[in-house]
């Protein structure tokens, strides 16, 4: 029996053909990819075809206007906030109970997002091996997860689904604006393609390899495609089509002057919500214990800090014959305000040099952030822009990162602010201790773990001891690379400046809080 899908009036495609397929939807931003993906999801949902959508821009919660879809993750439209600890359970609920899921990962940093997906897709892969039922995973901005060239576990997992998922009934819908940057092995597995407009030569070459036409013909046709138009490829069928508009609310629509009202959304059944809350609670208990452990560590560190401070003051009194009390200035420490003798006395005797103006030199030089292999974008070229020029999604992401910084403890924020203010130099724990007016032991006992994990700071073990430096630039390149080509070096520079300002402000408030 045929079950036709209503994707385009120019096209006849049956549900049965989609089972276990790898479908690729390519094209530049604004060409209509997400709409096409949304239309396919709508058609699958109409037929209760189980699926998951990996949504990193918060674009798909509008499917709930018509369908009972569970939206979980960390973005604005989620029903239940979850993190990586629940990923496996959610995958199991989705596949076993046939619950369509939108994973809104827009609020995660890239590493957390990858960790979540790794868990989630592994669970789907394993379950699909047992259940062997039709299931499909949609992945937006796929070039982020399956980039051409580099090798990661997550990429191998997605490639495996695309290459070998068919036998398990597991399919994939790969959406990307950077055709040339998506792993070729995965693209070559796509049995069905929707090729929207592209402009870059490299992307055009990818299309030329797929389409059975001369390069000049490909270019002429592809550049003439309007929003929603694409070339549909399925085996020998190659067909220019217009994809219908989504019936459900498209949160990623290009803003216009018309007032848009977010629609009434359908809820998934209470028992599913409860099952997920249950999974969360299991995890919550662990977290509570961890929280208490953290608290003890913090209190111990505080105690050690006091002891150390007393020790330091005694040492200074002994060395200099007097105690000089410095009132911390309301901004980051400036070397001229601290007596050299005091700085010298708190440094280790092992031949460390006293700090010099305008910033203390690191013991050994020089860890330019440009040397970081992840910092692929040259951000130094252009003058900064205000945040008014940045896309709203980027500004939201900056806000989320700043909020995360704000949630950390006073000491961590001061260390971060100090290192960001003095980037790209690396500093020893002794130097940081002197500059942040804090005992060395405290920093050793409570290193700025969260910022290290986020990738805002880098720790280096040297023969002269542990050093830290800011990696804000590499962090921004990595975290915001996703928004390219909408943002370029100028915008990345502006993002760095904005984050820097906010981190320094957080450092100031940390200082006042001391
Ligand atoms: N087939 C279509 N018909 C009408 N409007 C469309 C169609 N496809 C996309 N659009 C509109 O064009 C804009 C960009 O579409 P979108 O799917 O978000 O593009 P992309 O995902 O490629 O960036 C949106 O405002 C969307 O509503
Ligand atoms: Mg899109």
Short mmCIF file of C-alpha atoms and ligand atoms in Angstrom, two decimals:
data_model
loop_
_atom_site.label_atom_id
_atom_site.label_comp_id
_atom_site.label_asym_id
_atom_site.label_seq_id
_atom_site.Cartn_x
_atom_site.Cartn_y
_atom_site.Cartn_z
CA UNK A 1 0.00 0.00 0.00
CA UNK A 2 1.27 3.46 -0.86
CA UNK A 3 1.35 6.26 1.69
CA UNK A 4 2.09 9.44 -0.27
CA UNK A 5 3.80 12.30 1.53
CA UNK A 6 2.63 15.84 0.81
CA UNK A 7 5.93 17.65 0.41
CA UNK A 8 5.47 19.32 -2.95
CA UNK A 9 2.83 19.28 -5.66
CA UNK A 10 5.68 18.52 -8.10
CA UNK A 11 6.74 15.41 -6.26
CA UNK A 12 5.45 11.99 -5.40
CA UNK A 13 7.30 10.35 -2.51
CA UNK A 14 5.95 7.54 -0.36
CA UNK A 15 6.49 7.01 3.32
CA UNK A 16 7.84 3.51 2.64
CA UNK A 17 10.71 4.98 0.65
CA UNK A 18 11.87 6.97 3.65
CA UNK A 19 12.43 3.97 5.94
CA UNK A 20 16.12 3.66 6.81
CA UNK A 21 17.01 6.40 4.35
CA UNK A 22 19.70 9.02 4.65
CA UNK A 23 18.15 12.27 3.40
CA UNK A 24 20.31 15.36 2.83
CA UNK A 25 18.91 18.88 2.75
CA UNK A 26 21.50 21.40 1.62
CA UNK A 27 21.60 25.10 0.77
CA UNK A 28 22.65 28.51 2.05
CA UNK A 29 21.01 30.15 5.04
CA UNK A 30 17.59 31.44 4.09
CA UNK A 31 17.20 29.11 1.11
CA UNK A 32 14.43 27.15 2.86
CA UNK A 33 16.22 24.10 4.32
CA UNK A 34 14.60 24.19 7.73
CA UNK A 35 11.22 24.68 6.11
CA UNK A 36 11.84 21.62 3.91
CA UNK A 37 13.00 19.61 6.92
CA UNK A 38 9.95 20.86 8.86
CA UNK A 39 7.61 19.78 6.05
CA UNK A 40 9.15 16.31 5.99
CA UNK A 41 8.83 16.06 9.77
CA UNK A 42 5.18 17.14 9.55
CA UNK A 43 4.47 14.45 6.98
CA UNK A 44 6.23 11.79 9.06
CA UNK A 45 4.41 12.88 12.21
CA UNK A 46 1.05 12.72 10.42
CA UNK A 47 1.77 9.03 9.93
CA UNK A 48 3.10 8.49 13.47
CA UNK A 49 6.58 7.82 12.16
CA UNK A 50 8.86 7.97 15.23
CA UNK A 51 11.65 10.51 15.07
CA UNK A 52 14.06 12.77 16.89
CA UNK A 53 15.12 16.19 15.74
CA UNK A 54 18.43 17.63 16.84
CA UNK A 55 17.63 21.32 16.95
CA UNK A 56 20.45 23.69 17.77
CA UNK A 57 18.62 26.90 16.98
CA UNK A 58 15.33 26.29 18.83
CA UNK A 59 13.42 26.16 15.52
CA UNK A 60 11.20 23.11 15.83
CA UNK A 61 9.10 23.45 18.96
CA UNK A 62 6.34 24.84 16.68
CA UNK A 63 5.63 21.26 15.53
CA UNK A 64 3.71 21.00 18.79
CA UNK A 65 1.05 23.20 17.23
CA UNK A 66 -0.29 20.06 15.53
CA UNK A 67 1.59 17.10 16.91
CA UNK A 68 2.35 15.61 20.28
CA UNK A 69 6.05 16.17 20.26
CA UNK A 70 8.23 16.23 23.34
CA UNK A 71 10.61 19.19 23.44
CA UNK A 72 13.51 18.67 25.83
CA UNK A 73 16.91 20.25 26.27
CA UNK A 74 17.94 23.69 27.47
CA UNK A 75 16.60 26.30 25.04
CA UNK A 76 13.74 28.78 25.42
CA UNK A 77 10.87 26.55 24.24
CA UNK A 78 11.67 23.33 26.13
CA UNK A 79 9.07 21.50 28.23
CA UNK A 80 11.56 19.74 30.43
CA UNK A 81 15.08 20.93 31.07
CA UNK A 82 17.44 17.98 30.81
CA UNK A 83 21.14 17.42 30.53
CA UNK A 84 23.43 14.66 29.37
CA UNK A 85 22.57 12.40 32.32
CA UNK A 86 19.07 11.87 30.92
CA UNK A 87 20.06 11.47 27.27
CA UNK A 88 19.94 7.68 27.28
CA UNK A 89 16.54 7.51 29.00
CA UNK A 90 14.99 10.00 26.63
CA UNK A 91 16.28 8.08 23.62
CA UNK A 92 14.78 4.90 25.08
CA UNK A 93 11.42 6.56 25.77
CA UNK A 94 11.33 8.00 22.26
CA UNK A 95 12.12 4.76 20.49
CA UNK A 96 10.30 2.27 22.70
CA UNK A 97 7.17 4.30 23.35
CA UNK A 98 7.10 5.93 19.94
CA UNK A 99 7.36 9.49 21.25
CA UNK A 100 8.64 12.06 18.76
CA UNK A 101 11.31 14.22 20.39
CA UNK A 102 12.81 17.61 19.61
CA UNK A 103 16.17 17.93 21.31
CA UNK A 104 16.57 21.65 21.73
CA UNK A 105 20.28 21.97 22.34
CA UNK A 106 20.39 25.72 21.74
CA UNK A 107 21.23 26.45 25.36
CA UNK A 108 24.21 24.09 25.58
CA UNK A 109 27.81 24.96 24.94
CA UNK A 110 29.33 22.96 22.11
CA UNK A 111 31.04 20.38 24.30
CA UNK A 112 27.90 19.63 26.30
CA UNK A 113 25.91 19.49 23.09
CA UNK A 114 28.31 16.93 21.65
CA UNK A 115 28.32 14.90 24.85
CA UNK A 116 24.50 14.87 24.87
CA UNK A 117 24.31 13.77 21.25
CA UNK A 118 26.95 11.13 21.72
CA UNK A 119 24.91 9.55 24.52
CA UNK A 120 21.61 9.99 22.76
CA UNK A 121 22.61 8.61 19.38
CA UNK A 122 24.53 5.71 20.92
CA UNK A 123 21.38 4.74 22.81
CA UNK A 124 19.28 5.01 19.61
CA UNK A 125 21.79 2.95 17.66
CA UNK A 126 21.83 0.17 20.25
CA UNK A 127 18.07 0.10 20.65
CA UNK A 128 17.50 0.11 16.91
CA UNK A 129 19.66 -3.01 16.76
CA UNK A 130 17.20 -4.75 19.10
CA UNK A 131 13.87 -3.32 17.97
CA UNK A 132 14.47 -2.98 14.21
CA UNK A 133 11.60 -0.57 13.76
CA UNK A 134 11.48 2.47 11.48
CA UNK A 135 12.96 5.52 13.16
CA UNK A 136 14.60 8.66 11.82
CA UNK A 137 16.91 11.31 13.30
CA UNK A 138 17.00 14.82 11.89
CA UNK A 139 20.19 16.77 12.43
CA UNK A 140 20.33 20.52 11.79
CA UNK A 141 23.66 22.25 11.11
CA UNK A 142 25.13 18.82 10.44
CA UNK A 143 28.51 20.22 9.34
CA UNK A 144 29.06 20.96 13.04
CA UNK A 145 28.89 17.27 13.91
CA UNK A 146 30.14 15.59 10.75
CA UNK A 147 32.77 17.98 9.44
CA UNK A 148 34.82 16.90 6.44
CA UNK A 149 38.33 15.83 7.43
CA UNK A 150 38.41 15.71 11.24
CA UNK A 151 37.71 12.54 13.15
CA UNK A 152 35.55 12.48 16.27
CA UNK A 153 33.56 9.78 18.02
CA UNK A 154 30.34 11.66 17.41
CA UNK A 155 31.08 11.96 13.72
CA UNK A 156 31.75 8.26 13.44
CA UNK A 157 28.48 7.55 15.16
CA UNK A 158 26.46 9.74 12.79
CA UNK A 159 28.34 8.34 9.80
CA UNK A 160 27.52 4.84 11.05
CA UNK A 161 23.81 5.68 11.22
CA UNK A 162 23.92 7.11 7.68
CA UNK A 163 25.97 4.22 6.31
CA UNK A 164 24.61 1.22 8.14
CA UNK A 165 21.41 2.34 9.85
CA UNK A 166 19.22 1.01 7.08
CA UNK A 167 19.33 -2.60 8.26
CA UNK A 168 18.05 -1.45 11.64
CA UNK A 169 15.36 0.79 10.15
CA UNK A 170 17.30 3.79 11.39
CA UNK A 171 17.45 6.75 9.00
CA UNK A 172 18.88 10.25 9.13
CA UNK A 173 17.94 13.66 7.79
CA UNK A 174 21.07 15.73 7.46
CA UNK A 175 20.57 19.50 7.12
CA UNK A 176 23.50 21.78 6.35
CA UNK A 177 24.32 25.15 4.89
CA UNK A 178 27.93 24.15 4.19
CA UNK A 179 27.69 21.30 1.68
CA UNK A 180 31.43 21.31 1.09
CA UNK A 181 32.12 21.01 4.81
CA UNK A 182 29.94 17.98 5.44
CA UNK A 183 31.74 14.64 5.46
CA UNK A 184 31.64 13.33 1.91
CA UNK A 185 31.25 9.72 3.00
CA UNK A 186 28.00 10.65 4.70
CA UNK A 187 26.70 12.77 1.84
CA UNK A 188 27.47 10.02 -0.63
CA UNK A 189 25.18 7.74 1.38
CA UNK A 190 22.21 10.07 0.98
CA UNK A 191 19.60 8.27 -1.10
CA UNK A 192 17.39 11.34 -1.27
CA UNK A 193 18.63 14.92 -1.57
CA UNK A 194 16.94 18.30 -1.52
CA UNK A 195 19.43 20.73 -3.03
CA UNK A 196 18.48 24.33 -2.26
CA UNK A 197 20.33 27.39 -3.49
CA UNK A 198 24.07 27.70 -2.87
CA UNK A 199 26.49 30.40 -3.97
CA UNK A 200 29.98 29.36 -2.89
CA UNK A 201 32.11 27.70 -5.55
CA UNK A 202 33.03 24.84 -3.22
CA UNK A 203 29.35 24.06 -2.56
CA UNK A 204 28.59 24.34 -6.27
CA UNK A 205 31.28 21.73 -6.95
CA UNK A 206 29.61 19.36 -4.49
CA UNK A 207 26.31 19.85 -6.33
CA UNK A 208 28.04 19.28 -9.69
CA UNK A 209 29.27 15.91 -8.46
CA UNK A 210 25.73 14.93 -7.52
CA UNK A 211 23.77 16.32 -10.45
CA UNK A 212 24.00 14.73 -13.92
CA UNK A 213 24.46 18.07 -15.68
CA UNK A 214 27.33 20.20 -16.96
CA UNK A 215 28.89 22.51 -14.39
CA UNK A 216 27.65 25.64 -16.16
CA UNK A 217 24.10 24.25 -16.24
CA UNK A 218 24.24 23.35 -12.56
CA UNK A 219 25.41 26.84 -11.69
CA UNK A 220 22.76 28.53 -13.81
CA UNK A 221 19.91 26.51 -12.36
CA UNK A 222 21.06 26.50 -8.74
CA UNK A 223 21.70 30.25 -8.58
CA UNK A 224 18.23 30.90 -10.00
CA UNK A 225 16.47 28.95 -7.21
CA UNK A 226 14.17 31.07 -5.02
CA UNK A 227 13.40 30.37 -1.33
CA UNK A 228 11.65 27.02 -1.07
CA UNK A 229 12.82 25.88 -4.52
CA UNK A 230 15.26 23.03 -4.73
CA UNK A 231 16.42 20.17 -6.90
CA UNK A 232 15.10 16.85 -5.64
CA UNK A 233 17.38 13.87 -6.26
CA UNK A 234 16.32 10.28 -5.64
CA UNK A 235 18.17 7.64 -7.65
CA UNK A 236 17.61 8.46 -11.30
CA UNK A 237 14.95 11.04 -10.51
CA UNK A 238 16.30 14.58 -10.67
CA UNK A 239 13.57 17.16 -10.40
CA UNK A 240 13.36 20.90 -9.67
CA UNK A 241 10.54 21.30 -7.15
CA UNK A 242 8.95 23.88 -4.89
CA UNK A 243 8.48 22.59 -1.33
CA UNK A 244 5.25 23.68 0.33
CA UNK A 245 5.36 25.93 3.38
CA UNK A 246 5.29 24.41 6.86
CA UNK A 247 1.81 24.12 8.32
CA UNK A 248 3.08 24.46 11.85
CA UNK A 249 4.75 27.44 13.44
CA UNK A 250 8.28 28.02 12.14
CA UNK A 251 10.23 29.64 14.95
CA UNK A 252 13.23 30.14 12.68
CA UNK A 253 11.28 32.27 10.21
CA UNK A 254 12.93 35.44 8.92
CA UNK A 255 11.37 38.27 10.96
CA UNK A 256 8.98 40.56 9.07
CA UNK A 257 6.75 43.45 10.12
CA UNK A 258 3.77 41.18 10.60
CA UNK A 259 3.07 40.46 14.23
CA UNK A 260 3.67 36.79 14.92
CA UNK A 261 1.76 35.09 17.66
CA UNK A 262 3.20 31.90 19.12
CA UNK A 263 0.47 29.29 18.72
CA UNK A 264 -1.21 27.02 21.23
CA UNK A 265 0.97 23.96 21.57
CA UNK A 266 0.04 20.33 22.10
CA UNK A 267 1.31 18.52 25.15
CA UNK A 268 2.58 14.99 25.24
CA UNK A 269 0.84 12.68 27.64
CA UNK A 270 1.40 13.15 31.36
CA UNK A 271 2.84 9.65 31.73
CA UNK A 272 5.69 10.51 29.35
CA UNK A 273 6.44 13.73 31.19
CA UNK A 274 6.46 11.74 34.43
CA UNK A 275 8.81 9.13 32.98
CA UNK A 276 11.29 11.84 32.09
CA UNK A 277 10.93 13.61 35.43
CA UNK A 278 11.62 10.24 37.01
CA UNK A 279 14.81 9.82 35.00
CA UNK A 280 15.82 13.31 36.06
CA UNK A 281 15.22 12.63 39.73
CA UNK A 282 17.47 9.59 39.68
CA UNK A 283 20.13 11.91 38.45
CA UNK A 284 19.04 14.69 40.79
CA UNK A 285 19.89 12.61 43.86
CA UNK A 286 23.41 12.13 42.65
CA UNK A 287 23.73 15.81 41.99
CA UNK A 288 22.56 16.69 45.50
CA UNK A 289 25.31 14.54 46.94
CA UNK A 290 27.81 16.10 44.61
CA UNK A 291 26.58 19.54 45.64
CA UNK A 292 27.19 18.74 49.29
CA UNK A 293 30.63 17.39 48.51
CA UNK A 294 31.40 20.55 46.59
CA UNK A 295 30.21 22.62 49.51
CA UNK A 296 32.55 20.82 51.92
CA UNK A 297 35.43 21.31 49.51
CA UNK A 298 34.61 25.00 49.25
CA UNK A 299 34.45 25.44 53.02
CA UNK A 300 37.70 23.58 53.50
CA UNK A 301 39.28 25.75 50.87
CA UNK A 302 38.02 28.84 52.65
CA UNK A 303 39.56 27.64 55.88
CA UNK A 304 42.83 26.92 54.15
CA UNK A 305 42.63 30.39 52.63
CA UNK A 306 42.35 32.01 56.06
CA UNK A 307 45.27 29.97 57.45
CA UNK A 308 47.36 30.78 54.47
CA UNK A 309 46.58 34.45 54.73
CA UNK A 310 47.68 34.52 58.35
CA UNK A 311 50.84 32.70 57.37
CA UNK A 312 51.51 35.19 54.60
CA UNK A 313 51.01 38.18 56.83
CA UNK A 314 53.31 36.72 59.44
CA UNK A 315 55.89 36.08 56.78
CA UNK A 316 55.65 39.63 55.47
CA UNK A 317 55.93 41.01 58.99
CA UNK A 318 58.95 38.88 59.58
CA UNK A 319 60.69 39.83 56.33
CA UNK A 320 59.98 43.53 56.24
CA UNK A 321 59.45 44.36 59.84
CA UNK A 322 56.05 45.83 59.10
CA UNK A 323 52.71 44.83 57.67
CA UNK A 324 51.41 46.85 54.78
CA UNK A 325 47.68 46.48 54.34
CA UNK A 326 46.41 47.11 50.83
CA UNK A 327 42.76 48.02 50.25
CA UNK A 328 41.71 46.14 47.12
CA UNK A 329 40.99 48.65 44.35
CA UNK A 330 37.52 48.56 42.76
CA UNK A 331 38.96 47.23 39.50
CA UNK A 332 41.45 44.57 38.49
CA UNK A 333 44.72 44.93 40.32
CA UNK A 334 47.23 47.29 38.79
CA UNK A 335 50.82 46.40 39.54
CA UNK A 336 51.73 49.95 40.53
CA UNK A 337 49.35 49.77 43.47
CA UNK A 338 51.07 46.82 45.08
CA UNK A 339 54.37 47.22 46.79
CA UNK A 340 57.03 45.26 44.93
CA UNK A 341 58.39 44.03 48.20
CA UNK A 342 55.06 42.48 49.09
CA UNK A 343 54.64 40.83 45.72
CA UNK A 344 58.17 39.54 45.92
CA UNK A 345 57.65 38.17 49.37
CA UNK A 346 54.61 36.14 48.42
CA UNK A 347 56.29 34.68 45.37
CA UNK A 348 58.19 31.46 45.77
CA UNK A 349 61.87 31.93 46.57
CA UNK A 350 62.87 29.71 43.63
CA UNK A 351 64.18 32.57 41.53
CA UNK A 352 60.84 34.06 40.51
CA UNK A 353 61.00 37.55 39.22
CA UNK A 354 58.87 40.26 40.82
CA UNK A 355 56.01 41.61 38.76
CA UNK A 356 56.71 44.42 36.38
CA UNK A 357 54.55 47.13 34.85
CA UNK A 358 52.05 46.95 33.24
CA UNK A 359 51.41 43.25 33.82
CA UNK A 360 53.41 40.53 35.49
CA UNK A 361 55.48 38.54 33.04
CA UNK A 362 54.80 34.86 32.97
CA UNK A 363 57.73 32.70 33.94
CA UNK A 364 58.17 31.40 30.47
CA UNK A 365 56.71 32.89 27.41
CA UNK A 366 54.52 32.98 25.35
CA UNK A 367 51.30 31.23 24.74
CA UNK A 368 49.71 33.32 22.10
CA UNK A 369 46.11 32.24 21.62
CA UNK A 370 46.80 32.34 17.91
CA UNK A 371 48.85 29.23 18.45
CA UNK A 372 45.75 27.35 19.54
CA UNK A 373 44.83 24.98 16.74
CA UNK A 374 41.14 25.46 17.40
CA UNK A 375 41.37 29.20 16.79
CA UNK A 376 41.00 28.96 13.06
CA UNK A 377 39.48 32.35 12.43
CA UNK A 378 41.57 35.47 12.29
CA UNK A 379 39.65 37.78 14.53
CA UNK A 380 42.23 40.48 14.84
CA UNK A 381 41.58 42.20 11.58
CA UNK A 382 38.64 44.45 12.13
CA UNK A 383 37.44 47.07 14.59
CA UNK A 384 34.69 45.97 16.99
CA UNK A 385 30.98 46.30 16.36
CA UNK A 386 28.24 46.92 18.91
CA UNK A 387 25.96 44.03 19.79
CA UNK A 388 23.19 45.73 17.76
CA UNK A 389 24.87 44.31 14.67
CA UNK A 390 24.91 40.77 15.92
CA UNK A 391 22.14 38.28 15.11
CA UNK A 392 19.67 37.83 17.97
CA UNK A 393 20.62 34.16 18.42
CA UNK A 394 24.26 35.20 18.89
CA UNK A 395 23.34 37.85 21.48
CA UNK A 396 21.26 35.23 23.33
CA UNK A 397 24.21 32.85 23.32
CA UNK A 398 26.48 35.60 24.70
CA UNK A 399 23.91 36.23 27.46
CA UNK A 400 23.83 32.56 28.34
CA UNK A 401 27.60 32.35 28.60
CA UNK A 402 27.74 35.54 30.72
CA UNK A 403 25.04 34.13 33.01
CA UNK A 404 27.06 30.99 33.44
CA UNK A 405 30.11 32.98 34.40
CA UNK A 406 28.02 35.02 36.84
CA UNK A 407 26.89 31.84 38.60
CA UNK A 408 30.39 30.82 39.58
CA UNK A 409 32.10 31.64 42.84
CA UNK A 410 33.86 34.90 43.61
CA UNK A 411 37.35 33.49 43.40
CA UNK A 412 36.81 31.73 40.10
CA UNK A 413 35.43 34.91 38.58
CA UNK A 414 38.38 36.94 39.80
CA UNK A 415 40.85 34.47 38.34
CA UNK A 416 38.99 34.46 35.04
CA UNK A 417 38.82 38.26 34.93
CA UNK A 418 42.51 38.57 35.74
CA UNK A 419 43.56 36.12 33.03
CA UNK A 420 41.19 37.58 30.44
CA UNK A 421 42.48 41.08 31.22
CA UNK A 422 46.05 39.89 30.73
CA UNK A 423 45.55 37.55 27.79
CA UNK A 424 47.33 35.93 26.07
CA UNK A 425 49.96 35.52 28.78
CA UNK A 426 50.10 32.48 31.04
CA UNK A 427 50.52 32.87 34.80
CA UNK A 428 51.67 30.59 37.55
CA UNK A 429 49.45 29.84 40.53
CA UNK A 430 51.73 32.03 42.70
CA UNK A 431 51.34 34.95 40.34
CA UNK A 432 47.59 34.56 40.13
CA UNK A 433 47.42 34.30 43.91
CA UNK A 434 49.33 37.55 44.32
CA UNK A 435 47.28 39.34 41.72
CA UNK A 436 43.89 38.18 42.87
CA UNK A 437 44.75 38.75 46.51
CA UNK A 438 44.20 35.14 47.40
CA UNK A 439 46.29 32.40 48.96
CA UNK A 440 48.00 30.02 46.60
CA UNK A 441 46.66 26.98 48.43
CA UNK A 442 43.11 28.12 47.80
CA UNK A 443 43.64 28.27 44.07
CA UNK A 444 45.35 24.90 44.16
CA UNK A 445 42.47 23.38 46.10
CA UNK A 446 39.70 25.00 44.10
CA UNK A 447 40.96 25.54 40.58
CA UNK A 448 38.50 27.28 38.21
CA UNK A 449 37.16 23.92 37.02
CA UNK A 450 34.03 25.15 35.34
CA UNK A 451 35.92 27.69 33.23
CA UNK A 452 38.49 25.04 32.30
CA UNK A 453 35.68 22.71 31.27
CA UNK A 454 33.93 25.42 29.31
CA UNK A 455 37.23 26.16 27.55
CA UNK A 456 37.44 29.78 28.73
CA UNK A 457 40.72 28.97 30.49
CA UNK A 458 43.55 26.60 29.73
CA UNK A 459 45.77 24.90 32.32
CA UNK A 460 49.33 23.95 31.52
CA UNK A 461 51.64 21.83 33.57
CA UNK A 462 55.18 23.11 33.27
CA UNK A 463 58.40 22.24 34.98
CA UNK A 464 58.02 25.54 36.85
CA UNK A 465 54.54 24.59 38.07
CA UNK A 466 50.94 24.83 36.91
CA UNK A 467 50.10 27.82 34.75
CA UNK A 468 46.79 29.21 33.56
CA UNK A 469 45.86 31.44 30.66
CA UNK A 470 42.75 32.79 29.02
CA UNK A 471 41.53 31.02 25.90
CA UNK A 472 38.61 33.36 25.29
CA UNK A 473 39.51 33.84 21.65
CA UNK A 474 39.64 30.15 20.83
CA UNK A 475 36.48 29.65 22.90
CA UNK A 476 34.59 32.24 20.85
CA UNK A 477 35.85 30.82 17.55
CA UNK A 478 34.65 27.40 18.58
CA UNK A 479 31.42 28.43 20.23
CA UNK A 480 30.25 30.90 17.60
CA UNK A 481 31.79 29.28 14.49
CA UNK A 482 28.39 27.72 14.07
CA UNK A 483 26.87 31.06 13.09
CA UNK A 484 29.18 31.46 10.12
CA UNK A 485 28.84 32.62 7.42
CA UNK A 486 26.26 34.99 8.97
CA UNK A 487 28.98 36.33 11.17
CA UNK A 488 32.54 36.96 10.06
CA UNK A 489 35.82 38.07 11.69
CA UNK A 490 34.37 41.50 12.60
CA UNK A 491 31.46 39.97 14.46
CA UNK A 492 33.67 37.40 16.18
CA UNK A 493 35.89 40.25 17.29
CA UNK A 494 32.83 42.09 18.62
CA UNK A 495 31.71 38.96 20.48
CA UNK A 496 35.13 38.64 22.12
CA UNK A 497 34.99 42.29 23.18
CA UNK A 498 31.48 41.91 24.60
CA UNK A 499 32.31 38.77 26.52
CA UNK A 500 35.55 40.31 27.74
CA UNK A 501 33.72 43.37 29.06
CA UNK A 502 31.16 41.20 30.83
CA UNK A 503 33.76 38.89 32.33
CA UNK A 504 35.74 41.88 33.59
CA UNK A 505 32.59 43.38 35.09
CA UNK A 506 31.98 40.05 36.84
CA UNK A 507 35.56 40.19 38.12
CA UNK A 508 34.87 43.64 39.57
CA UNK A 509 31.74 42.56 41.37
CA UNK A 510 33.68 39.57 42.67
CA UNK A 511 36.22 41.98 44.08
CA UNK A 512 33.57 44.01 45.86
CA UNK A 513 32.03 40.82 47.21
CA UNK A 514 35.28 39.84 48.89
N1 LIG B 1 8.77 26.80 0.69
C1 LIG B 1 8.68 27.99 1.25
N2 LIG B 1 7.66 28.80 0.94
C2 LIG B 1 7.56 30.01 1.50
N3 LIG B 1 8.42 30.52 2.39
C3 LIG B 1 9.47 29.77 2.73
C4 LIG B 1 9.65 28.47 2.19
N4 LIG B 1 10.77 27.96 2.70
C5 LIG B 1 11.25 28.87 3.56
N5 LIG B 1 10.48 29.95 3.57
C6 LIG B 1 10.71 31.15 4.39
O1 LIG B 1 12.03 31.63 4.12
C7 LIG B 1 12.71 31.95 5.32
C8 LIG B 1 13.97 31.11 5.46
O2 LIG B 1 13.60 29.74 5.51
P1 LIG B 1 14.36 28.67 6.36
O3 LIG B 1 13.69 27.38 6.10
O4 LIG B 1 14.48 29.10 7.77
O5 LIG B 1 15.78 28.73 5.68
P2 LIG B 1 17.15 28.00 6.07
O6 LIG B 1 16.85 26.92 7.03
O7 LIG B 1 17.71 27.52 4.78
O8 LIG B 1 18.00 29.07 6.65
C9 LIG B 1 11.70 31.72 6.43
O9 LIG B 1 11.10 32.94 6.79
C10 LIG B 1 10.71 30.76 5.85
O10 LIG B 1 9.43 30.89 6.41
MG1 LIG B 2 17.64 26.73 9.04
#
